Every structure is written in C-alpha cells, then in structure tokens.
mmCIF file of C-alpha atoms (C1' of nucleotides) in Angstrom:
data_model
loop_
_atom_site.group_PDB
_atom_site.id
_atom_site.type_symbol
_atom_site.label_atom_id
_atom_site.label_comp_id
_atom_site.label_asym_id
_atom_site.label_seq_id
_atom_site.Cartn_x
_atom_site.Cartn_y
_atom_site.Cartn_z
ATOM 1 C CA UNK T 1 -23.960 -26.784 12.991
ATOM 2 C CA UNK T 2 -22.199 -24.041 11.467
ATOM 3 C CA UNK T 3 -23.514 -22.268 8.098
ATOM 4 C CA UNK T 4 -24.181 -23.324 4.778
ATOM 5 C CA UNK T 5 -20.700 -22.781 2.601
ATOM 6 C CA UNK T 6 -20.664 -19.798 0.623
ATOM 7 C CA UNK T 7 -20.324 -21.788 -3.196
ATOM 8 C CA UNK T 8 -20.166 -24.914 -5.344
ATOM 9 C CA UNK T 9 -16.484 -24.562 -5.341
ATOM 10 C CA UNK T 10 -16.286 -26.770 -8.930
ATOM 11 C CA UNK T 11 -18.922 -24.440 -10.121
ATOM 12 C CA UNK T 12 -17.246 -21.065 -10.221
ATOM 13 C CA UNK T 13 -15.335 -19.400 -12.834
ATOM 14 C CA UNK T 14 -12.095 -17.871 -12.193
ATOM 15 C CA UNK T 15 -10.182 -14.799 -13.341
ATOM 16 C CA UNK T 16 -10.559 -11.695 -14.999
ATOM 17 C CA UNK T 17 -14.340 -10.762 -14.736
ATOM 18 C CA UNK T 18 -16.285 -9.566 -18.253
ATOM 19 C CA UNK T 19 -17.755 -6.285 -18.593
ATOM 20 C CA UNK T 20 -21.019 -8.465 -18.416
ATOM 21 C CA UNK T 21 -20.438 -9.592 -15.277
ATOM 22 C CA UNK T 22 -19.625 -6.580 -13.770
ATOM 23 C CA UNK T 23 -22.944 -5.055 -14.414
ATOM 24 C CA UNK T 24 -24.403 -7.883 -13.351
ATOM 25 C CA UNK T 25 -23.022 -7.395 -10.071
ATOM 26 C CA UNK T 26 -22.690 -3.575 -10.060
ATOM 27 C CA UNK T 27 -26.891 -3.535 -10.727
ATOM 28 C CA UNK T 28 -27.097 -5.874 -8.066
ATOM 29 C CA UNK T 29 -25.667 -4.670 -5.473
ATOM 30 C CA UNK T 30 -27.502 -0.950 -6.630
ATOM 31 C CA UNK T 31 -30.772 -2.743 -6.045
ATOM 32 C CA UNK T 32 -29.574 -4.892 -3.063
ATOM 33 C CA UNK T 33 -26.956 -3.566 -1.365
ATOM 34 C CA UNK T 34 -23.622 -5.904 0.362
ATOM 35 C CA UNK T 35 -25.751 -7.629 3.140
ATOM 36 C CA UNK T 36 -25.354 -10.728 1.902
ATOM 37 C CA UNK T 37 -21.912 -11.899 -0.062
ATOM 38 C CA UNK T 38 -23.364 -15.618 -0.519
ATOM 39 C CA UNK T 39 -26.287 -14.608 -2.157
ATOM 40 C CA UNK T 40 -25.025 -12.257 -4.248
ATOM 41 C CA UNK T 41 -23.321 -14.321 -6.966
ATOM 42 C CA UNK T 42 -26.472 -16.225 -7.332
ATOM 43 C CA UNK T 43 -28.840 -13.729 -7.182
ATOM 44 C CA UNK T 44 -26.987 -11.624 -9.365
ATOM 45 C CA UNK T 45 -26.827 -14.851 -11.702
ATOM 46 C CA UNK T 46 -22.767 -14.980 -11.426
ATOM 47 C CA UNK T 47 -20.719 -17.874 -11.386
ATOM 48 C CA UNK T 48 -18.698 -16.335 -8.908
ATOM 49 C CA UNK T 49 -17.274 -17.294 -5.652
ATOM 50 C CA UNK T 50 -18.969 -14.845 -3.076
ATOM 51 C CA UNK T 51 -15.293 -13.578 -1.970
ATOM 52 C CA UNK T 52 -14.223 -13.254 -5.125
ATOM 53 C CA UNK T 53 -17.530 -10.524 -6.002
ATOM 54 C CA UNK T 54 -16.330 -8.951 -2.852
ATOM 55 C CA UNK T 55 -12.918 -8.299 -4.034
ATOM 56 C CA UNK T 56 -14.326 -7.374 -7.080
ATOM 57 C CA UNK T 57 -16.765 -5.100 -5.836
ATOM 58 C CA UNK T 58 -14.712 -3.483 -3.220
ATOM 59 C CA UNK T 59 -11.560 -2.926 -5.098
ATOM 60 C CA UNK T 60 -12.460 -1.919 -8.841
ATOM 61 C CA UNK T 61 -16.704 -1.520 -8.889
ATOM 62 C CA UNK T 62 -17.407 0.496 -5.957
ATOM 63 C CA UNK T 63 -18.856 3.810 -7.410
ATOM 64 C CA UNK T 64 -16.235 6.339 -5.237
ATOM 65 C CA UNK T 65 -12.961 4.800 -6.140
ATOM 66 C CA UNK T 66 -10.547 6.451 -8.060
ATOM 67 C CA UNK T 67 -9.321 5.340 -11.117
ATOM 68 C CA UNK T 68 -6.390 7.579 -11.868
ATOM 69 C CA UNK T 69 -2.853 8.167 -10.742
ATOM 70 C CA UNK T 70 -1.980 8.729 -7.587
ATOM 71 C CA UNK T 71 -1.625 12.089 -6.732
ATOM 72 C CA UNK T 72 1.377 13.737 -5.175
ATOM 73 C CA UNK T 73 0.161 13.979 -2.480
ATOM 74 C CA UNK T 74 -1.196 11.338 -2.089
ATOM 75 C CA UNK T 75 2.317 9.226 -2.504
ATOM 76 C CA UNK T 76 3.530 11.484 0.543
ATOM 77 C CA UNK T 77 0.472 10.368 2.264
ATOM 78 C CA UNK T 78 1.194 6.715 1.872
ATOM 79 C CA UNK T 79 5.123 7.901 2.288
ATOM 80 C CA UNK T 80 4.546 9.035 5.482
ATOM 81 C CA UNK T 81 1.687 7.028 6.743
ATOM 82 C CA UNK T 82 3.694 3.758 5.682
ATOM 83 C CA UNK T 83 6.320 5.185 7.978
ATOM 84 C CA UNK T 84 4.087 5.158 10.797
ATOM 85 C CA UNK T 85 2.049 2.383 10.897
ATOM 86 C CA UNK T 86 4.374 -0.267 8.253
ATOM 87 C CA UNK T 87 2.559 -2.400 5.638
ATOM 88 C CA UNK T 88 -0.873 -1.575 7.153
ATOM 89 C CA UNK T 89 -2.069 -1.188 3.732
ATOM 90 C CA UNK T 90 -5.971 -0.817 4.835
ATOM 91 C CA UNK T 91 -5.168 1.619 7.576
ATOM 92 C CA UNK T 92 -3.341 3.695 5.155
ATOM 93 C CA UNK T 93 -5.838 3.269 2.210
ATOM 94 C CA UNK T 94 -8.499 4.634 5.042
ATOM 95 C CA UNK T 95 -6.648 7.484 5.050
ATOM 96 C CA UNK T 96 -6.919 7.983 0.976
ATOM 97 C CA UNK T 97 -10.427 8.664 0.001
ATOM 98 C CA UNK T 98 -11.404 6.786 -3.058
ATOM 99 C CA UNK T 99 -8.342 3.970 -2.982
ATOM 100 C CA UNK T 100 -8.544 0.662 -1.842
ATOM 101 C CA UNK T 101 -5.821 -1.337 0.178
ATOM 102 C CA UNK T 102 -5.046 -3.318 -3.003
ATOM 103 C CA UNK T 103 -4.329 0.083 -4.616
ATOM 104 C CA UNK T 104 -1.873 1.305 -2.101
ATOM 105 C CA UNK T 105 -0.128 -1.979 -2.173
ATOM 106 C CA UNK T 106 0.045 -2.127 -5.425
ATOM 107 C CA UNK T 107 1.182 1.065 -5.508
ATOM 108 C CA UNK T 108 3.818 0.711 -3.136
ATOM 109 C CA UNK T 109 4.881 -2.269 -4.364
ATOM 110 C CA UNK T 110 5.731 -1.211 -8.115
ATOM 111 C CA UNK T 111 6.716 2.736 -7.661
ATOM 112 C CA UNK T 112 7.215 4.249 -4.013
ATOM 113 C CA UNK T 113 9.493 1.637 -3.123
ATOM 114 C CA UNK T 114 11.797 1.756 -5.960
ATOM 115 C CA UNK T 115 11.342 5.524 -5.652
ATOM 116 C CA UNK T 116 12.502 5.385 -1.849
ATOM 117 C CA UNK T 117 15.121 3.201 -2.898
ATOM 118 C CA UNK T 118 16.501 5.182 -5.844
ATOM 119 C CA UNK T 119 17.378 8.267 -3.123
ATOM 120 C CA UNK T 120 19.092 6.468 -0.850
ATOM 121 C CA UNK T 121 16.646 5.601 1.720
ATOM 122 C CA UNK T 122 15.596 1.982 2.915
ATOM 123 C CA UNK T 123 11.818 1.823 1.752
ATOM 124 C CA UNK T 124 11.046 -0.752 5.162
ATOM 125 C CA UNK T 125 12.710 1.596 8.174
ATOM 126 C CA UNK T 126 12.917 5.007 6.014
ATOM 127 C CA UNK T 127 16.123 5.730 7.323
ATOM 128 C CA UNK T 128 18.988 6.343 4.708
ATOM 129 C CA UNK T 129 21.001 3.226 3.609
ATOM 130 C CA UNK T 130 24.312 4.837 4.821
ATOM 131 C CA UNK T 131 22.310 5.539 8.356
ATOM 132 C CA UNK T 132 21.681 2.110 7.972
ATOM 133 C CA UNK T 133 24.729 0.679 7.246
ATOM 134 C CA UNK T 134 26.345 2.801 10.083
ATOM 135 C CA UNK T 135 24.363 1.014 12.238
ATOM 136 C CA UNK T 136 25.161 -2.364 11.405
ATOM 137 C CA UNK T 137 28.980 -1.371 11.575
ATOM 138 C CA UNK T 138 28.906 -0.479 14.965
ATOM 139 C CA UNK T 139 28.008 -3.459 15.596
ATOM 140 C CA UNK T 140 30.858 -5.492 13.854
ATOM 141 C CA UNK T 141 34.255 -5.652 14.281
ATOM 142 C CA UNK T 142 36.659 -3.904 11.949
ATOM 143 C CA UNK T 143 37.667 -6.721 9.722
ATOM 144 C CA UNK T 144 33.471 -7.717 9.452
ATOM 145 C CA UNK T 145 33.120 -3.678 8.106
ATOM 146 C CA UNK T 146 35.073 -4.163 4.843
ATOM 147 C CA UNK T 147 33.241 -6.870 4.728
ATOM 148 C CA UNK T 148 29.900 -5.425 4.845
ATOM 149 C CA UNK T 149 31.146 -2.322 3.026
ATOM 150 C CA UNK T 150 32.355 -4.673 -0.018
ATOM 151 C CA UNK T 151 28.867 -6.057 0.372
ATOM 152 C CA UNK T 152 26.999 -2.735 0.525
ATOM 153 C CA UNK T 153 28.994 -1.608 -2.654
ATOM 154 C CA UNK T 154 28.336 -4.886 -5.001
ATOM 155 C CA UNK T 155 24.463 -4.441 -3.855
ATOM 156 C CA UNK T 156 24.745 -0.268 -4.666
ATOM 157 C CA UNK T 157 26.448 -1.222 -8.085
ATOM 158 C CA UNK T 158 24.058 -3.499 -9.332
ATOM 159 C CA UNK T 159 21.141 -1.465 -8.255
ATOM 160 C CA UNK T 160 22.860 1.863 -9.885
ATOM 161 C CA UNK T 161 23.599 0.327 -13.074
ATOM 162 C CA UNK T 162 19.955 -0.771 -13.149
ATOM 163 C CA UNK T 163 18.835 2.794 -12.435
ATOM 164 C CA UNK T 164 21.390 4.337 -14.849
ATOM 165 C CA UNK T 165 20.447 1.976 -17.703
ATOM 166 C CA UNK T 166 16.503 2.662 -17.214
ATOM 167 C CA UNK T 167 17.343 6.403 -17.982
ATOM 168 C CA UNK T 168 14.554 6.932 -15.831
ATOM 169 C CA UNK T 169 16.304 8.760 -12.891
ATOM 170 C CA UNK T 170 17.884 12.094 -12.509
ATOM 171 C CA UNK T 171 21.028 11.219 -11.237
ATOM 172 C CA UNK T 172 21.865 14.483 -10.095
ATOM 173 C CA UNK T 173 18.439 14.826 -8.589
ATOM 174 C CA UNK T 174 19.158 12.100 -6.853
ATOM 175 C CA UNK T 175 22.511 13.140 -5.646
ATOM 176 C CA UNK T 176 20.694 16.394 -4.056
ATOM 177 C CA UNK T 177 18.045 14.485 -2.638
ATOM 178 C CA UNK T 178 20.058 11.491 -0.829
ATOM 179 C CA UNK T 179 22.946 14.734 0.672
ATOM 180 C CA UNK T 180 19.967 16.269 1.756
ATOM 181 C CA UNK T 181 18.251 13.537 3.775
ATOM 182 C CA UNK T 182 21.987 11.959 5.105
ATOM 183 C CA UNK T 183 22.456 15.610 6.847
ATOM 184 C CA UNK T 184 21.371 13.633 9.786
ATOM 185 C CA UNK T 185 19.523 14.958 12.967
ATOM 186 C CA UNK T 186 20.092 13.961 16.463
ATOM 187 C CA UNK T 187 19.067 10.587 17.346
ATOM 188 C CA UNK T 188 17.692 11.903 20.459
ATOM 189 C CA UNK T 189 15.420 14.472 18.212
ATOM 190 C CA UNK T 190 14.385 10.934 15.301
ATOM 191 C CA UNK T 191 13.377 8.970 18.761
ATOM 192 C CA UNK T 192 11.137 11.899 19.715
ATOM 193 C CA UNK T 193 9.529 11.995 16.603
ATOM 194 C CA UNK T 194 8.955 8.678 15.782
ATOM 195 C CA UNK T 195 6.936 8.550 19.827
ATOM 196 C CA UNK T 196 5.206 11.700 18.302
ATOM 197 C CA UNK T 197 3.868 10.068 15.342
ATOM 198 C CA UNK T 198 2.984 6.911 17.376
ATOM 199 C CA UNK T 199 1.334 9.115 20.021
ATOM 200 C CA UNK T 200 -0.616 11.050 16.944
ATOM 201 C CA UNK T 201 -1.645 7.476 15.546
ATOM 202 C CA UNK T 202 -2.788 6.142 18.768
ATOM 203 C CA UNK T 203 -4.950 8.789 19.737
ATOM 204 C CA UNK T 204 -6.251 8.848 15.907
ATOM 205 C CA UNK T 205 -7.402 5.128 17.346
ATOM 206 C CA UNK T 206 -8.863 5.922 20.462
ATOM 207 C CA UNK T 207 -10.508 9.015 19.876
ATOM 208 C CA UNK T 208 -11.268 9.145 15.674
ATOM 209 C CA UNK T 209 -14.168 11.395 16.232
ATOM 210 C CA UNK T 210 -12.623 13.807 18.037
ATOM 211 C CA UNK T 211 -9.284 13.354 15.781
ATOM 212 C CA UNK T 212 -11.102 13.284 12.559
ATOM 213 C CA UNK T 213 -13.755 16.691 11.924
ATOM 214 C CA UNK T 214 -15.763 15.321 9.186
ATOM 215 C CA UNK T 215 -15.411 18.462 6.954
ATOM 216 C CA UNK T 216 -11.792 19.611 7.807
ATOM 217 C CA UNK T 217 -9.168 19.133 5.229
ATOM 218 C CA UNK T 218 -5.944 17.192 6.148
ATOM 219 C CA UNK T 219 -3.730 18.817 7.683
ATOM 220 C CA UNK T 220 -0.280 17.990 9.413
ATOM 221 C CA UNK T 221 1.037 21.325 9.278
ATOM 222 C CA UNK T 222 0.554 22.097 12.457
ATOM 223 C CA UNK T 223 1.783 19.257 14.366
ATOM 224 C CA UNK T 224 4.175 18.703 12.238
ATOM 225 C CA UNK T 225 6.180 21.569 10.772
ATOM 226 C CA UNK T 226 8.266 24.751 12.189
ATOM 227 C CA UNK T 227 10.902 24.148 14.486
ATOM 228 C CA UNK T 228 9.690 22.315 17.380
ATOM 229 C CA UNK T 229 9.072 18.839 15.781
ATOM 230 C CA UNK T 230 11.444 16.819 14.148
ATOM 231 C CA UNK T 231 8.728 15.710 11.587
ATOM 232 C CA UNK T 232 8.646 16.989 8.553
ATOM 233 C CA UNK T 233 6.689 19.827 6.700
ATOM 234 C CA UNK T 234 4.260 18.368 4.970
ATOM 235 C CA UNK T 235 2.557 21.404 3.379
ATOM 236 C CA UNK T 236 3.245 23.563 0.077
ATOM 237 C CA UNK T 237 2.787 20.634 -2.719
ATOM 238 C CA UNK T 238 5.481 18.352 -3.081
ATOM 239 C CA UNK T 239 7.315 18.593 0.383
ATOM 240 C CA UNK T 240 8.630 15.488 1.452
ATOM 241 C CA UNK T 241 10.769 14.439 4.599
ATOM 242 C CA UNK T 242 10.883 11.007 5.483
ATOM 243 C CA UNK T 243 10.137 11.120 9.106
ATOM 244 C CA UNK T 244 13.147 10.081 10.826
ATOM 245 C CA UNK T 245 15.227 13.082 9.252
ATOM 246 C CA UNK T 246 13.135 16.497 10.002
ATOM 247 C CA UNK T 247 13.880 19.121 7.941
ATOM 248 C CA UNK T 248 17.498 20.518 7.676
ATOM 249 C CA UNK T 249 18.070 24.132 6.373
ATOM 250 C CA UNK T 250 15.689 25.083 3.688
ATOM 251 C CA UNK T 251 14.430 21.647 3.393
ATOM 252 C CA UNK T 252 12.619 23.191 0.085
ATOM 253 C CA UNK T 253 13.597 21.016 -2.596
ATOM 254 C CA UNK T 254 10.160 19.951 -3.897
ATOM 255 C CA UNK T 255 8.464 16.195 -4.007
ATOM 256 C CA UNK T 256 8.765 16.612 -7.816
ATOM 257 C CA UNK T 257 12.113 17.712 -7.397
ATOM 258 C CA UNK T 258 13.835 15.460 -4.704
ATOM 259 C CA UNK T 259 11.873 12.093 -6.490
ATOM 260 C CA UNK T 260 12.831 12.941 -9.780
ATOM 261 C CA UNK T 261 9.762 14.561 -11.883
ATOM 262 C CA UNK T 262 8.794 11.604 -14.224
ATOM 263 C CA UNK T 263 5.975 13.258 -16.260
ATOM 264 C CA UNK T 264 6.490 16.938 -15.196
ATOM 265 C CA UNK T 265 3.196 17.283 -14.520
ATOM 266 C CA UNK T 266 1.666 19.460 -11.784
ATOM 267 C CA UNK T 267 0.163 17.302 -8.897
ATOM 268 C CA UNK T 268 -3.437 16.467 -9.150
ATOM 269 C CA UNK T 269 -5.070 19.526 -8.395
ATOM 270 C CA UNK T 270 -2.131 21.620 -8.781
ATOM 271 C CA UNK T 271 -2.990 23.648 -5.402
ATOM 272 C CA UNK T 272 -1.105 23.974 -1.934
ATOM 273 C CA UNK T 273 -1.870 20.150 -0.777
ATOM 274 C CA UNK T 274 -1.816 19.944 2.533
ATOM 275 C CA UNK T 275 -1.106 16.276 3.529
ATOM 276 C CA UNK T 276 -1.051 13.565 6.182
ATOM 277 C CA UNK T 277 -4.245 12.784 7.831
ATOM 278 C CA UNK T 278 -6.567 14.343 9.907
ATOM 279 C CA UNK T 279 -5.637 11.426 12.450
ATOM 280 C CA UNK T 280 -3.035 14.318 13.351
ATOM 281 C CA UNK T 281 -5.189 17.191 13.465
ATOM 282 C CA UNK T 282 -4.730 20.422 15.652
ATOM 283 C CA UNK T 283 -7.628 19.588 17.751
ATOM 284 C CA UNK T 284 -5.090 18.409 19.950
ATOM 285 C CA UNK T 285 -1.511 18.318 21.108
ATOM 286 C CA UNK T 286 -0.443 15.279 20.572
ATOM 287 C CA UNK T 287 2.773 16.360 22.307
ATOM 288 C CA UNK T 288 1.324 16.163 25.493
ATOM 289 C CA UNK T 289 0.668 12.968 26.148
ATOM 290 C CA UNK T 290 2.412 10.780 28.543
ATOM 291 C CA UNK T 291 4.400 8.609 26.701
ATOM 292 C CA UNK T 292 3.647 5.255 28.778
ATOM 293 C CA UNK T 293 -0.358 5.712 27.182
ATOM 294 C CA UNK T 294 1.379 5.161 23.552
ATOM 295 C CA UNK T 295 2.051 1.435 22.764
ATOM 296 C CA UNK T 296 -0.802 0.346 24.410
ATOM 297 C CA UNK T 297 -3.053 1.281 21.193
ATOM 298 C CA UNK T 298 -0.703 0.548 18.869
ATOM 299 C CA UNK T 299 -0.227 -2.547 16.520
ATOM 300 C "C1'" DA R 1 8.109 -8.467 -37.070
ATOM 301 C "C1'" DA R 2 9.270 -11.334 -33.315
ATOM 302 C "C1'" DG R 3 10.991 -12.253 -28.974
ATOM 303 C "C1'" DC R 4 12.242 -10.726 -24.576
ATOM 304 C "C1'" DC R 5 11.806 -8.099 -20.534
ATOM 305 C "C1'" DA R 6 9.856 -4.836 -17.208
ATOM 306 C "C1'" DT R 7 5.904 -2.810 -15.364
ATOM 307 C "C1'" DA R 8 1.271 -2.258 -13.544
ATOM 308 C "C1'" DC R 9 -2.510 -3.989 -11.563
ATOM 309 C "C1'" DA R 10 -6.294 -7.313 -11.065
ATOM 310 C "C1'" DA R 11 -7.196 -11.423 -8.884
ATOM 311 C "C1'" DC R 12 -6.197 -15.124 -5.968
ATOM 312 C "C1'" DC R 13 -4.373 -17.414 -1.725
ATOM 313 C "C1'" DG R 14 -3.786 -18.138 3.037
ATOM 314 C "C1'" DC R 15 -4.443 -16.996 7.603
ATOM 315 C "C1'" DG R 16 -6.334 -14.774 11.759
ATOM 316 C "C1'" DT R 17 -10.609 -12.936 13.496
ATOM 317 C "C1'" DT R 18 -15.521 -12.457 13.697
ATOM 318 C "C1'" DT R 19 -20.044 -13.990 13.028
ATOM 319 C "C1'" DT R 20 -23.737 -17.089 13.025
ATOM 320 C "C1'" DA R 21 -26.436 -21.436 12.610
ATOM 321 C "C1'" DA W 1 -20.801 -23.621 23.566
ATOM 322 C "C1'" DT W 2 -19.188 -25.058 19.362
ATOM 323 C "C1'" DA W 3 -17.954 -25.573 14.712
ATOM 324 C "C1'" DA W 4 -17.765 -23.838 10.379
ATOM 325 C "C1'" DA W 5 -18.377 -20.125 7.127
ATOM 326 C "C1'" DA W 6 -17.796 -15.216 6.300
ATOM 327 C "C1'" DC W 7 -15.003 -11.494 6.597
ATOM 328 C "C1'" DG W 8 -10.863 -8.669 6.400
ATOM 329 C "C1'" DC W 9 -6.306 -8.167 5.464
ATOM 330 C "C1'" DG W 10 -1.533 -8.760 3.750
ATOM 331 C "C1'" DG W 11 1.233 -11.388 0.609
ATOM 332 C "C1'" DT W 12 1.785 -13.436 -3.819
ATOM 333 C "C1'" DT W 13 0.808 -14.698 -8.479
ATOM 334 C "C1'" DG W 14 -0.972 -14.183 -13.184
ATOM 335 C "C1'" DT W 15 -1.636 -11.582 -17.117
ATOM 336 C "C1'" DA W 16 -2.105 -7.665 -20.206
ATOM 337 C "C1'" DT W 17 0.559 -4.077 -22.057
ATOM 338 C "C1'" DG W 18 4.290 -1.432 -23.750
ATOM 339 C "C1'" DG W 19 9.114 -0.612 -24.730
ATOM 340 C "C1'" DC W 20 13.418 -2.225 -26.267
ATOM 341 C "C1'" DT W 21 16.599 -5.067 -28.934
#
DNA sequence: AAGCCATACAACCGCGTTTTA
DNA sequence: ATAAAACGCGGTTGTATGGCT
C-alpha cells in the first residue's frame, strides 16, 4: 500500500544548490516538464530531495520570475492585499505576476513591516497604534491606562531610538504620514469597507473568470476611490491608504513620500500604476451584494 | 583589519490536504 | 477503503553580504 517514498533520505545533499545543479534541473524540467517531482532529482542526476527541486524550481528557476526589487506598486499591492486576506502569502503572490509566495514573505517580513511600523500603523490589523491603543483603553480601567500608556511609551522609545539611530527614516516624513492616517474616519464607514473588500475578495473566489479579464490591467480605481468608498485611492503611482482609514482631505501625499523615499528612485516603470488586483475589477459592483453571501467564501 | 551587527533572502521544517498505489 | 507519499503553504532558520565601530 501507499507509494514508493520520494528519496534515500541519507542520500541527499542539503543547502545552497550550485550553478551546476541548477542547470541540471532547469534543462530538465525544459525537456520534461514538473509531472513528476520524484523522478526528477534522479533523472536529472541530482542528489536532491524531490521537495527540495520543487522549492528550488518554483521559487528562484522558474523562467517568469522576477528577480528585481519590488516595485512600488507592487508593495501597495501586497500592502493592501495583506490587509485583506492576512498572511496569505500565496494568495497575494497570485496576485503579483512573476513573484513567488517566498518572495512576498520575505518581503514582508524584512521591509513592509518595519515600513508599516515606522508610520505609526500596526503591520498585523493596519490600524494606527494610537487607534489601537484607544481600543485597548476602553477596555481598562483608569488606573490599568497609565499603565498601558507607560507601556506603550517604553515600547515607542525603544523602537524610535532604533529608527532615529538607523538614519534611515525621515522623521518628519513620518510625522506627516502617521497625522495623516490618525485623522480617523467613522467606524461605521472602516466596518463598511473592510465587508467591501471581503465582499470584492469573495467574489474574486467564486467567480475568478468573470472577476479576472485575462488582458485587463489592474485596476481598483473604480471600486475603490472617489467619495463613496471608504477604501482608498489606489491610482496615480505611489498612493497609499491603509484600508481601514479612506482618504481624508487631499489624501495626496505620495507612497514615496508618506514611506519615506529610500533610494529616490521613480517606481518601476515610472508610469500612472494602477494597483490592487483585478479580483476587484469594475465588471461588477461589488457593493451590491448581500452581505450574509460574504463569509461563506472567505478563509 | 577585525569583529560585530543588521539585513536580505534562500532553503528548510512542519503540518494540513490531496493524491495515488 | 486505506495508508502513505506528494503537494502546497506558512513559519522559521541559516548564511552570505555589507556597513559600522
């Protein structure tokens, strides 16, 4: 019963893989294809594991990945997307042509969180840390708030001396960036568009053909901008608006300019980027959707 | 120049789900 | 029908690299 294991476990090698071995596999699998990740290693004449040529081949040989940075946009992509659907990293990354979930983690891991943090706003719930710590007040007696204020402020201190020592932040950026994000909304108009999002995701699920026109460039605009959604515009470049906090006055202050421009480079492409994923295309309202049909597909 | 530290990212691990012998 | 391997995914670790002291 069952199937025959995948490798001599003592018999593998571990660890980085040689430029040998990667055209060993990458000629392979040009001849072969993926059918088969057992056979590959010893077809290919690898002393690989099986899963480890799959990681290999799916995260760093492929022949459409990207190599490079990550694009402006494509950190509000993530930005937002992360928002949506949490640490789904493959969901996201199949909303990123040419990155792989590792990259998006990775990614997140070492640049968009600290980035998030670094303005203010709690990289897990993107919500502001003051919203946050609001929240947990109301929930405490008076004497337990100094508390957790004195708390809040050792954690702040340490993570601003950090920042201020790196030189790596513009502290007045910064400033602009977290004032603009803490002029809060209602929380009756955040509710409505966190459903919205869900509702765009979920239908994204259900229906991806319809959702998803094969030759149609992202675009949240639509859905998401002007006045009668609390999400953010998404359009023009570098916009960014964490979800939960819709766009308040101007709301122009650019990606480059609300995260702190580290190279001062134009985005990749330099042109109006319009961002998000077709998931929330114009095809169709996702406003008008029953809200009971939303959970159901989600998660 | 050497040591230390932070960062980035490739690779591995573990677990739940799916597939198949 | 069942058991075991493959697969897919998220979390974690290891290591190369570069900057700073």
């Amino acid at each position: 019963m069952g199937r025959i294991p995948c490798c001599e476990k003592d018999n593998v090698k571990r660890g980085q893989w040689t430029p040998e071995e990667d055209n060993k596999l990458s000629s392979y699998i040009a001849q072969h294809g993926t059918r088969n990740w057992r056979l590959i290693p010893k077809n290919a004449g690898l002393q690989r594991c099986g899963k480890s040529c799959r990681l290999r081949w799916t995260n760093y040989l492929r022949p459409d990945l990207k190599h490079g940075q990550f694009s402006d946009a494509e950190e509000q992509n993530i930005i937002v997307l992360h928002s949506v659907v949490g640490n789904r990293w493959a969901l996201i990354a199949a909303q990123l042509p040419g990155r792989t979930d590792n990259d998006v983690k990775n990614h997140w891991n070492t640049k968009l969180k600290k980035k998030l943090s670094g303005m203010g706003i709690d990289p897990v719930t993107h919500k502001p840390f003051s919203h946050l710590m609001a929240e947990i007040a109301t929930t405490l007696a008076p004497p337990q708030v100094a508390h957790l204020a004195e708390a809040a402020l050792g954690c702040f201190k340490d993570e601003m001396l950090h920042l201020l020592t790196k030189k790596r932040v513009d502290f007045q950026l910064q400033q602009n960036t977290a004032a603009n994000y803490n002029t809060a909304i209602s929380q009756e108009e955040k509710d409505n568009t966190v459903e919205k999002i869900k509702l765009g995701l979920s239908r994204a699920i259900q229906e991806p053909n319809n959702m998803m026109p094969s030759n149609q460039p992202w675009d949240l605009s639509e859905n998401f901008s002007g006045t009668s959604s609390a999400f953010p515009t998404l359009v023009s470049g570098f916009e960014y608006s964490p979800p939960c906090f819709g766009n308040e006055g101007d709301g122009s202050l650019s990606w480059n300019q609300k995260l702190g421009d580290e190279n001062g480079e134009e985005s990749e492409g330099g042109k109006e980027t319009k961002i998000g994923s077709s998931m929330f295309n114009s095809e169709c309202d996702l406003w008008d959707i029953p809200s009971d049909n939303l959970m159901n597909s989600m998660v």
